[in-house]
Amino acid sequence: MISIEHVSKWYGTFQVLSDCTTQVAKGEVVVVCGPSGSGKSTLIKTVNGLESFQEGEIVVDGQSLRDARTNLSKLRSKVGMVFQHFELFPHLSIMENLTLAQLKVLGRSKDEAFDKGLALLDRVGLKAQADKFPAQLSGGQQQRVAIARALSMDPVAMLFDEPTSALDPEMINEVLDVMVELAQEGMTMMCVTHEMGFAKKVAHRVIFMDRGAIVEDDRKEAFFENPKSDRAKEFLAKIL
Ligand code: ADP
Ligand code: MG
């Protein structure tokens, strides 16, 4: 579903991604971890075209991001992205947040978009909040709305960038539960997270990044039981 081949990126003379290569198969859940500043956000943003890159190739669902013919807004609508900060539209109700892109990007009818929005709100346990505004919801609820909004586009894959790291501790699990459910339903997912409990539960593979490079890319069991590099060992020792 996602193929990243020898991707390198520079900000001026600073190399932020260094020859990154990995693949995510359909239905696979890959957790990306590593120290702060190692390039995790940048890597994940290149996958849906939010960041450009100078070398290498990324193909998502058969479409190359290098190919000038690729319609980036169409590609972005196929790949859902959830960030650390919820980024809901503050002036729109929860339901309007859920229907806007369905109407504008997919050209769905109002009824269809509303039904889809309601079904997704139900799925994340927030059906009763449809007419509220984002500021009236807790951080955990807002993040669940953000996930529902991404799902409203029927994405072929979902990207998460530290979706729980800005949340109060008591709200982390309600968001992780939604992500676990998605993973168990077979969604293709790339998740930047330091929630190793989540990784242990649903990840198929773990990628460890350091200084812009993919240092380890291994089956979950192998990563946790026997990390190869000293850098991954140090990292795991700190966070586990
Ligand atoms: P992570 O998500 O792993 O913390 P990032 O991908 O956000 O790492 O950042 C990787 C590195 O790139 C950091 O050193 C960061 O300071 C640098 N960086 C990120 N964005 C920019 C930018 N727009 N211009 C210059 N450097 C940047
Ligand atoms: Mg980051």
PDB file of C-alpha atoms and ligand atoms in Angstrom:
ATOM      1  CA  MET A   1       0.000   0.000   0.000  1.00  0.00           C
ATOM      2  CA  ILE A   2       2.850   2.369   0.891  1.00  0.00           C
ATOM      3  CA  SER A   3       6.301   2.051  -0.571  1.00  0.00           C
ATOM      4  CA  ILE A   4       9.133   4.341   0.502  1.00  0.00           C
ATOM      5  CA  GLU A   5      12.317   3.816  -1.494  1.00  0.00           C
ATOM      6  CA  HIS A   6      15.642   5.524  -0.747  1.00  0.00           C
ATOM      7  CA  VAL A   7      14.013   8.767   0.336  1.00  0.00           C
ATOM      8  CA  SER A   8      16.330  11.607   1.326  1.00  0.00           C
ATOM      9  CA  LYS A   9      15.404  15.133   2.241  1.00  0.00           C
ATOM     10  CA  TRP A  10      17.345  18.229   3.182  1.00  0.00           C
ATOM     11  CA  TYR A  11      16.428  21.524   4.797  1.00  0.00           C
ATOM     12  CA  GLY A  12      19.171  23.633   3.282  1.00  0.00           C
ATOM     13  CA  THR A  13      22.349  21.773   4.187  1.00  0.00           C
ATOM     14  CA  PHE A  14      20.715  19.837   7.048  1.00  0.00           C
ATOM     15  CA  GLN A  15      19.780  16.301   6.026  1.00  0.00           C
ATOM     16  CA  VAL A  16      16.531  15.452   7.794  1.00  0.00           C
ATOM     17  CA  LEU A  17      15.871  12.114   6.020  1.00  0.00           C
ATOM     18  CA  SER A  18      18.692   9.854   5.023  1.00  0.00           C
ATOM     19  CA  ASP A  19      18.089   7.089   2.489  1.00  0.00           C
ATOM     20  CA  CYS A  20      14.871   5.824   4.103  1.00  0.00           C
ATOM     21  CA  THR A  21      13.404   2.629   2.665  1.00  0.00           C
ATOM     22  CA  THR A  22      10.414   0.673   3.951  1.00  0.00           C
ATOM     23  CA  GLN A  23       7.085  -0.737   2.836  1.00  0.00           C
ATOM     24  CA  VAL A  24       3.711  -1.018   4.499  1.00  0.00           C
ATOM     25  CA  ALA A  25       1.497  -3.785   3.144  1.00  0.00           C
ATOM     26  CA  LYS A  26      -2.268  -3.633   2.997  1.00  0.00           C
ATOM     27  CA  GLY A  27      -3.681  -4.237   6.475  1.00  0.00           C
ATOM     28  CA  GLU A  28      -0.321  -3.868   8.134  1.00  0.00           C
ATOM     29  CA  VAL A  29       0.229  -1.744  11.246  1.00  0.00           C
ATOM     30  CA  VAL A  30       3.667  -0.184  11.543  1.00  0.00           C
ATOM     31  CA  VAL A  31       4.771   1.822  14.570  1.00  0.00           C
ATOM     32  CA  VAL A  32       7.488   4.430  14.041  1.00  0.00           C
ATOM     33  CA  CYS A  33       9.481   5.471  17.098  1.00  0.00           C
ATOM     34  CA  GLY A  34      12.769   7.135  17.903  1.00  0.00           C
ATOM     35  CA  PRO A  35      14.208  10.127  19.710  1.00  0.00           C
ATOM     36  CA  SER A  36      12.823  13.613  19.283  1.00  0.00           C
ATOM     37  CA  GLY A  37      14.198  15.252  16.144  1.00  0.00           C
ATOM     38  CA  SER A  38      14.986  11.943  14.427  1.00  0.00           C
ATOM     39  CA  GLY A  39      12.729  12.713  11.443  1.00  0.00           C
ATOM     40  CA  LYS A  40       9.593  10.716  12.299  1.00  0.00           C
ATOM     41  CA  SER A  41       7.141  13.531  11.576  1.00  0.00           C
ATOM     42  CA  THR A  42       8.962  14.490   8.426  1.00  0.00           C
ATOM     43  CA  LEU A  43       8.931  10.909   7.133  1.00  0.00           C
ATOM     44  CA  ILE A  44       5.240  10.442   7.766  1.00  0.00           C
ATOM     45  CA  LYS A  45       4.375  13.793   6.212  1.00  0.00           C
ATOM     46  CA  THR A  46       6.209  12.906   3.009  1.00  0.00           C
ATOM     47  CA  VAL A  47       3.841   9.933   2.631  1.00  0.00           C
ATOM     48  CA  ASN A  48       0.837  12.120   1.996  1.00  0.00           C
ATOM     49  CA  GLY A  49       2.656  14.906   0.235  1.00  0.00           C
ATOM     50  CA  LEU A  50       2.695  17.398   3.112  1.00  0.00           C
ATOM     51  CA  GLU A  51       6.481  17.479   2.808  1.00  0.00           C
ATOM     52  CA  SER A  52       8.450  17.209  -0.401  1.00  0.00           C
ATOM     53  CA  PHE A  53      11.676  15.224  -0.731  1.00  0.00           C
ATOM     54  CA  GLN A  54      14.677  15.563  -3.016  1.00  0.00           C
ATOM     55  CA  GLU A  55      15.710  11.958  -3.572  1.00  0.00           C
ATOM     56  CA  GLY A  56      13.977   8.615  -3.798  1.00  0.00           C
ATOM     57  CA  GLU A  57      10.454   7.558  -4.469  1.00  0.00           C
ATOM     58  CA  ILE A  58       7.204   7.107  -2.569  1.00  0.00           C
ATOM     59  CA  VAL A  59       4.263   5.176  -4.028  1.00  0.00           C
ATOM     60  CA  VAL A  60       0.892   5.088  -2.275  1.00  0.00           C
ATOM     61  CA  ASP A  61      -1.797   2.744  -3.556  1.00  0.00           C
ATOM     62  CA  GLY A  62      -0.047   2.591  -6.924  1.00  0.00           C
ATOM     63  CA  GLN A  63       0.359   6.354  -7.259  1.00  0.00           C
ATOM     64  CA  SER A  64       3.816   7.896  -7.283  1.00  0.00           C
ATOM     65  CA  LEU A  65       4.331  11.081  -5.304  1.00  0.00           C
ATOM     66  CA  ARG A  66       7.089  12.078  -7.697  1.00  0.00           C
ATOM     67  CA  ASP A  67       4.826  11.804 -10.682  1.00  0.00           C
ATOM     68  CA  ALA A  68       3.678  15.266 -11.715  1.00  0.00           C
ATOM     69  CA  ARG A  69       0.376  13.770 -12.798  1.00  0.00           C
ATOM     70  CA  THR A  70      -0.423  12.677  -9.263  1.00  0.00           C
ATOM     71  CA  ASN A  71      -3.170  14.851  -7.948  1.00  0.00           C
ATOM     72  CA  LEU A  72      -1.902  15.606  -4.456  1.00  0.00           C
ATOM     73  CA  SER A  73      -5.226  16.677  -2.996  1.00  0.00           C
ATOM     74  CA  LYS A  74      -6.818  13.489  -4.262  1.00  0.00           C
ATOM     75  CA  LEU A  75      -3.983  11.427  -2.845  1.00  0.00           C
ATOM     76  CA  ARG A  76      -4.261  13.213   0.515  1.00  0.00           C
ATOM     77  CA  SER A  77      -7.938  12.394   0.673  1.00  0.00           C
ATOM     78  CA  LYS A  78      -7.046   8.713   0.289  1.00  0.00           C
ATOM     79  CA  VAL A  79      -4.553   8.807   3.149  1.00  0.00           C
ATOM     80  CA  GLY A  80      -5.989   9.961   6.453  1.00  0.00           C
ATOM     81  CA  MET A  81      -3.717  11.875   8.767  1.00  0.00           C
ATOM     82  CA  VAL A  82      -4.130  12.545  12.482  1.00  0.00           C
ATOM     83  CA  PHE A  83      -1.737  14.919  14.228  1.00  0.00           C
ATOM     84  CA  GLN A  84      -0.683  15.594  17.776  1.00  0.00           C
ATOM     85  CA  HIS A  85      -2.889  18.667  17.891  1.00  0.00           C
ATOM     86  CA  PHE A  86      -6.392  17.930  16.818  1.00  0.00           C
ATOM     87  CA  GLU A  87      -6.727  20.658  14.208  1.00  0.00           C
ATOM     88  CA  LEU A  88     -10.491  20.567  14.005  1.00  0.00           C
ATOM     89  CA  PHE A  89     -12.092  23.674  12.548  1.00  0.00           C
ATOM     90  CA  PRO A  90     -13.007  25.655  15.698  1.00  0.00           C
ATOM     91  CA  HIS A  91     -15.851  27.627  14.094  1.00  0.00           C
ATOM     92  CA  LEU A  92     -17.611  24.513  12.754  1.00  0.00           C
ATOM     93  CA  SER A  93     -19.752  22.066  14.694  1.00  0.00           C
ATOM     94  CA  ILE A  94     -18.551  18.495  15.134  1.00  0.00           C
ATOM     95  CA  MET A  95     -20.904  17.323  12.381  1.00  0.00           C
ATOM     96  CA  GLU A  96     -19.774  20.136  10.056  1.00  0.00           C
ATOM     97  CA  ASN A  97     -16.177  19.129  10.721  1.00  0.00           C
ATOM     98  CA  LEU A  98     -17.096  15.605   9.664  1.00  0.00           C
ATOM     99  CA  THR A  99     -19.015  16.516   6.527  1.00  0.00           C
ATOM    100  CA  LEU A 100     -17.030  19.424   5.046  1.00  0.00           C
ATOM    101  CA  ALA A 101     -14.446  17.420   3.123  1.00  0.00           C
ATOM    102  CA  GLN A 102     -16.998  14.781   2.130  1.00  0.00           C
ATOM    103  CA  LEU A 103     -19.053  17.531   0.463  1.00  0.00           C
ATOM    104  CA  LYS A 104     -16.188  19.593  -0.995  1.00  0.00           C
ATOM    105  CA  VAL A 105     -13.641  16.955  -1.933  1.00  0.00           C
ATOM    106  CA  LEU A 106     -15.711  13.828  -2.602  1.00  0.00           C
ATOM    107  CA  GLY A 107     -18.833  15.622  -3.824  1.00  0.00           C
ATOM    108  CA  ARG A 108     -21.135  13.545  -1.632  1.00  0.00           C
ATOM    109  CA  SER A 109     -24.707  14.664  -1.076  1.00  0.00           C
ATOM    110  CA  LYS A 110     -25.591  16.326   2.233  1.00  0.00           C
ATOM    111  CA  ASP A 111     -27.633  13.322   3.324  1.00  0.00           C
ATOM    112  CA  GLU A 112     -24.921  10.857   2.472  1.00  0.00           C
ATOM    113  CA  ALA A 113     -22.251  12.941   4.232  1.00  0.00           C
ATOM    114  CA  PHE A 114     -24.450  13.363   7.304  1.00  0.00           C
ATOM    115  CA  ASP A 115     -25.228   9.645   7.550  1.00  0.00           C
ATOM    116  CA  LYS A 116     -21.572   8.769   7.191  1.00  0.00           C
ATOM    117  CA  GLY A 117     -20.635  11.404   9.780  1.00  0.00           C
ATOM    118  CA  LEU A 118     -23.155  10.089  12.264  1.00  0.00           C
ATOM    119  CA  ALA A 119     -22.110   6.469  11.768  1.00  0.00           C
ATOM    120  CA  LEU A 120     -18.478   7.422  12.380  1.00  0.00           C
ATOM    121  CA  LEU A 121     -19.313   9.493  15.458  1.00  0.00           C
ATOM    122  CA  ASP A 122     -21.195   6.506  16.787  1.00  0.00           C
ATOM    123  CA  ARG A 123     -18.198   4.336  16.137  1.00  0.00           C
ATOM    124  CA  VAL A 124     -15.902   6.596  18.198  1.00  0.00           C
ATOM    125  CA  GLY A 125     -18.555   6.897  20.908  1.00  0.00           C
ATOM    126  CA  LEU A 126     -19.501  10.525  20.291  1.00  0.00           C
ATOM    127  CA  LYS A 127     -22.864  10.419  18.570  1.00  0.00           C
ATOM    128  CA  ALA A 128     -24.394  12.717  21.196  1.00  0.00           C
ATOM    129  CA  GLN A 129     -21.813  15.443  20.512  1.00  0.00           C
ATOM    130  CA  ALA A 130     -22.691  16.076  16.849  1.00  0.00           C
ATOM    131  CA  ASP A 131     -23.985  19.612  17.357  1.00  0.00           C
ATOM    132  CA  LYS A 132     -21.305  20.778  19.763  1.00  0.00           C
ATOM    133  CA  PHE A 133     -18.252  22.819  18.848  1.00  0.00           C
ATOM    134  CA  PRO A 134     -14.685  21.524  19.280  1.00  0.00           C
ATOM    135  CA  ALA A 135     -13.951  23.772  22.280  1.00  0.00           C
ATOM    136  CA  GLN A 136     -16.832  22.121  24.163  1.00  0.00           C
ATOM    137  CA  LEU A 137     -15.162  18.707  23.926  1.00  0.00           C
ATOM    138  CA  SER A 138     -12.259  17.294  25.907  1.00  0.00           C
ATOM    139  CA  GLY A 139      -8.932  16.733  24.199  1.00  0.00           C
ATOM    140  CA  GLY A 140      -9.562  12.994  23.974  1.00  0.00           C
ATOM    141  CA  GLN A 141     -12.977  13.548  22.432  1.00  0.00           C
ATOM    142  CA  GLN A 142     -11.550  16.042  19.926  1.00  0.00           C
ATOM    143  CA  GLN A 143      -8.888  13.580  18.901  1.00  0.00           C
ATOM    144  CA  ARG A 144     -11.546  10.899  18.361  1.00  0.00           C
ATOM    145  CA  VAL A 145     -13.448  13.360  16.169  1.00  0.00           C
ATOM    146  CA  ALA A 146     -10.232  13.994  14.232  1.00  0.00           C
ATOM    147  CA  ILE A 147      -9.912  10.239  13.628  1.00  0.00           C
ATOM    148  CA  ALA A 148     -13.564  10.027  12.557  1.00  0.00           C
ATOM    149  CA  ARG A 149     -13.039  12.968  10.217  1.00  0.00           C
ATOM    150  CA  ALA A 150     -10.068  11.268   8.578  1.00  0.00           C
ATOM    151  CA  LEU A 151     -12.114   8.061   8.219  1.00  0.00           C
ATOM    152  CA  SER A 152     -14.976   9.948   6.568  1.00  0.00           C
ATOM    153  CA  MET A 153     -12.908  10.058   3.400  1.00  0.00           C
ATOM    154  CA  ASP A 154     -12.731   6.251   3.221  1.00  0.00           C
ATOM    155  CA  PRO A 155      -8.927   6.319   3.297  1.00  0.00           C
ATOM    156  CA  VAL A 156      -6.853   3.406   2.044  1.00  0.00           C
ATOM    157  CA  ALA A 157      -4.374   4.062   4.873  1.00  0.00           C
ATOM    158  CA  MET A 158      -4.142   6.111   8.044  1.00  0.00           C
ATOM    159  CA  LEU A 159      -1.114   8.027   9.289  1.00  0.00           C
ATOM    160  CA  PHE A 160      -0.840   9.074  12.934  1.00  0.00           C
ATOM    161  CA  ASP A 161       1.746  11.500  14.293  1.00  0.00           C
ATOM    162  CA  GLU A 162       1.912  11.207  18.088  1.00  0.00           C
ATOM    163  CA  PRO A 163      -1.871  11.366  18.414  1.00  0.00           C
ATOM    164  CA  THR A 164      -1.860  10.966  22.188  1.00  0.00           C
ATOM    165  CA  SER A 165       1.204  12.939  23.241  1.00  0.00           C
ATOM    166  CA  ALA A 166      -0.676  16.199  23.814  1.00  0.00           C
ATOM    167  CA  LEU A 167      -3.416  14.529  25.865  1.00  0.00           C
ATOM    168  CA  ASP A 168      -3.893  14.349  29.600  1.00  0.00           C
ATOM    169  CA  PRO A 169      -3.027  10.820  30.787  1.00  0.00           C
ATOM    170  CA  GLU A 170      -6.625   9.850  31.542  1.00  0.00           C
ATOM    171  CA  MET A 171      -7.611  10.520  27.917  1.00  0.00           C
ATOM    172  CA  ILE A 172      -4.883   8.561  26.222  1.00  0.00           C
ATOM    173  CA  ASN A 173      -6.628   5.201  26.389  1.00  0.00           C
ATOM    174  CA  GLU A 174      -9.895   6.344  24.821  1.00  0.00           C
ATOM    175  CA  VAL A 175      -7.920   7.419  21.745  1.00  0.00           C
ATOM    176  CA  LEU A 176      -5.696   4.333  21.723  1.00  0.00           C
ATOM    177  CA  ASP A 177      -8.807   2.134  21.977  1.00  0.00           C
ATOM    178  CA  VAL A 178     -10.154   3.632  18.746  1.00  0.00           C
ATOM    179  CA  MET A 179      -6.786   3.066  17.082  1.00  0.00           C
ATOM    180  CA  VAL A 180      -6.621  -0.525  18.321  1.00  0.00           C
ATOM    181  CA  GLU A 181     -10.080  -1.186  16.905  1.00  0.00           C
ATOM    182  CA  LEU A 182      -9.088   0.282  13.553  1.00  0.00           C
ATOM    183  CA  ALA A 183      -5.965  -1.859  13.491  1.00  0.00           C
ATOM    184  CA  GLN A 184      -7.936  -4.985  14.327  1.00  0.00           C
ATOM    185  CA  GLU A 185     -10.369  -4.232  11.522  1.00  0.00           C
ATOM    186  CA  GLY A 186      -7.484  -4.389   9.086  1.00  0.00           C
ATOM    187  CA  MET A 187      -6.746  -0.725   8.399  1.00  0.00           C
ATOM    188  CA  THR A 188      -3.310  -0.043   6.942  1.00  0.00           C
ATOM    189  CA  MET A 189      -1.624   2.192   9.493  1.00  0.00           C
ATOM    190  CA  MET A 190       1.638   4.020  10.038  1.00  0.00           C
ATOM    191  CA  CYS A 191       1.745   5.384  13.588  1.00  0.00           C
ATOM    192  CA  VAL A 192       4.389   7.583  15.112  1.00  0.00           C
ATOM    193  CA  THR A 193       3.940   6.912  18.803  1.00  0.00           C
ATOM    194  CA  HIS A 194       5.851   6.183  21.958  1.00  0.00           C
ATOM    195  CA  GLU A 195       2.949   4.191  23.354  1.00  0.00           C
ATOM    196  CA  MET A 196       4.758   0.866  23.400  1.00  0.00           C
ATOM    197  CA  GLY A 197       1.715  -0.863  24.889  1.00  0.00           C
ATOM    198  CA  PHE A 198      -0.119  -0.008  21.670  1.00  0.00           C
ATOM    199  CA  ALA A 199       2.833  -1.224  19.631  1.00  0.00           C
ATOM    200  CA  LYS A 200       2.971  -4.513  21.515  1.00  0.00           C
ATOM    201  CA  LYS A 201      -0.742  -5.040  21.153  1.00  0.00           C
ATOM    202  CA  VAL A 202      -1.386  -4.333  17.479  1.00  0.00           C
ATOM    203  CA  ALA A 203       1.773  -3.476  15.551  1.00  0.00           C
ATOM    204  CA  HIS A 204       3.088  -5.955  13.033  1.00  0.00           C
ATOM    205  CA  ARG A 205       6.360  -4.103  12.659  1.00  0.00           C
ATOM    206  CA  VAL A 206       8.313  -1.429  14.461  1.00  0.00           C
ATOM    207  CA  ILE A 207      10.555   1.102  12.744  1.00  0.00           C
ATOM    208  CA  PHE A 208      13.163   2.846  14.850  1.00  0.00           C
ATOM    209  CA  MET A 209      14.581   6.097  13.498  1.00  0.00           C
ATOM    210  CA  ASP A 210      17.638   8.038  14.567  1.00  0.00           C
ATOM    211  CA  ARG A 211      19.152  11.125  12.946  1.00  0.00           C
ATOM    212  CA  GLY A 212      17.011  10.875   9.846  1.00  0.00           C
ATOM    213  CA  ALA A 213      17.722   7.223   9.145  1.00  0.00           C
ATOM    214  CA  ILE A 214      15.692   4.053   9.610  1.00  0.00           C
ATOM    215  CA  VAL A 215      17.997   2.212  11.988  1.00  0.00           C
ATOM    216  CA  GLU A 216      15.719  -0.779  12.630  1.00  0.00           C
ATOM    217  CA  ASP A 217      12.727  -2.119  10.759  1.00  0.00           C
ATOM    218  CA  ASP A 218      11.702  -5.411  12.200  1.00  0.00           C
ATOM    219  CA  ARG A 219       8.853  -7.602  13.323  1.00  0.00           C
ATOM    220  CA  LYS A 220       7.458  -6.353  16.619  1.00  0.00           C
ATOM    221  CA  GLU A 221       8.631  -9.404  18.547  1.00  0.00           C
ATOM    222  CA  ALA A 222      12.172  -9.092  17.265  1.00  0.00           C
ATOM    223  CA  PHE A 223      12.300  -5.378  18.000  1.00  0.00           C
ATOM    224  CA  PHE A 224      11.193  -5.665  21.602  1.00  0.00           C
ATOM    225  CA  GLU A 225      12.975  -8.886  22.458  1.00  0.00           C
ATOM    226  CA  ASN A 226      16.186  -8.326  20.629  1.00  0.00           C
ATOM    227  CA  PRO A 227      16.822  -4.820  19.295  1.00  0.00           C
ATOM    228  CA  LYS A 228      19.906  -4.901  17.113  1.00  0.00           C
ATOM    229  CA  SER A 229      21.361  -1.437  17.511  1.00  0.00           C
ATOM    230  CA  ASP A 230      22.693   0.153  20.682  1.00  0.00           C
ATOM    231  CA  ARG A 231      20.649   3.236  19.906  1.00  0.00           C
ATOM    232  CA  ALA A 232      17.383   1.291  19.924  1.00  0.00           C
ATOM    233  CA  LYS A 233      18.420  -0.503  23.126  1.00  0.00           C
ATOM    234  CA  GLU A 234      19.106   2.818  24.830  1.00  0.00           C
ATOM    235  CA  PHE A 235      15.823   4.205  23.580  1.00  0.00           C
ATOM    236  CA  LEU A 236      13.823   1.232  24.824  1.00  0.00           C
ATOM    237  CA  ALA A 237      15.594   1.301  28.177  1.00  0.00           C
ATOM    238  CA  LYS A 238      14.498   4.908  28.626  1.00  0.00           C
ATOM    239  CA  ILE A 239      10.872   4.550  27.699  1.00  0.00           C
ATOM    240  CA  LEU A 240       9.909   1.074  28.890  1.00  0.00           C
TER     241      LEU A 240
HETATM  242  P1  ADP B   1      10.603  14.061  15.024  1.00  0.00           P
HETATM  243  O1  ADP B   1       9.190  14.026  14.546  1.00  0.00           O
HETATM  244  O2  ADP B   1      11.270  12.719  15.004  1.00  0.00           O
HETATM  245  O3  ADP B   1      10.756  14.724  16.352  1.00  0.00           O
HETATM  246  P2  ADP B   1      10.981  15.951  12.870  1.00  0.00           P
HETATM  247  O4  ADP B   1      10.685  15.209  11.620  1.00  0.00           O
HETATM  248  O5  ADP B   1       9.927  16.859  13.374  1.00  0.00           O
HETATM  249  O6  ADP B   1      11.460  14.938  13.998  1.00  0.00           O
HETATM  250  O7  ADP B   1      12.289  16.835  12.684  1.00  0.00           O
HETATM  251  C1  ADP B   1      13.518  16.274  12.291  1.00  0.00           C
HETATM  252  C2  ADP B   1      14.583  17.347  12.274  1.00  0.00           C
HETATM  253  O8  ADP B   1      14.319  18.282  11.244  1.00  0.00           O
HETATM  254  C3  ADP B   1      14.695  18.151  13.560  1.00  0.00           C
HETATM  255  O9  ADP B   1      16.057  18.347  13.827  1.00  0.00           O
HETATM  256  C4  ADP B   1      14.018  19.430  13.239  1.00  0.00           C
HETATM  257  O10 ADP B   1      14.574  20.502  13.984  1.00  0.00           O
HETATM  258  C5  ADP B   1      14.308  19.593  11.748  1.00  0.00           C
HETATM  259  N1  ADP B   1      13.232  20.344  11.045  1.00  0.00           N
HETATM  260  C6  ADP B   1      11.912  20.031  11.036  1.00  0.00           C
HETATM  261  N2  ADP B   1      11.237  20.897  10.260  1.00  0.00           N
HETATM  262  C7  ADP B   1      12.143  21.779   9.785  1.00  0.00           C
HETATM  263  C8  ADP B   1      12.065  22.932   8.920  1.00  0.00           C
HETATM  264  N3  ADP B   1      10.910  23.331   8.389  1.00  0.00           N
HETATM  265  N4  ADP B   1      13.225  23.580   8.637  1.00  0.00           N
HETATM  266  C9  ADP B   1      14.401  23.169   9.163  1.00  0.00           C
HETATM  267  N5  ADP B   1      14.545  22.095   9.969  1.00  0.00           N
HETATM  268  C10 ADP B   1      13.431  21.424  10.287  1.00  0.00           C
HETATM  269 MG    MG B   2       7.451  14.657  15.487  1.00  0.00          MG
END
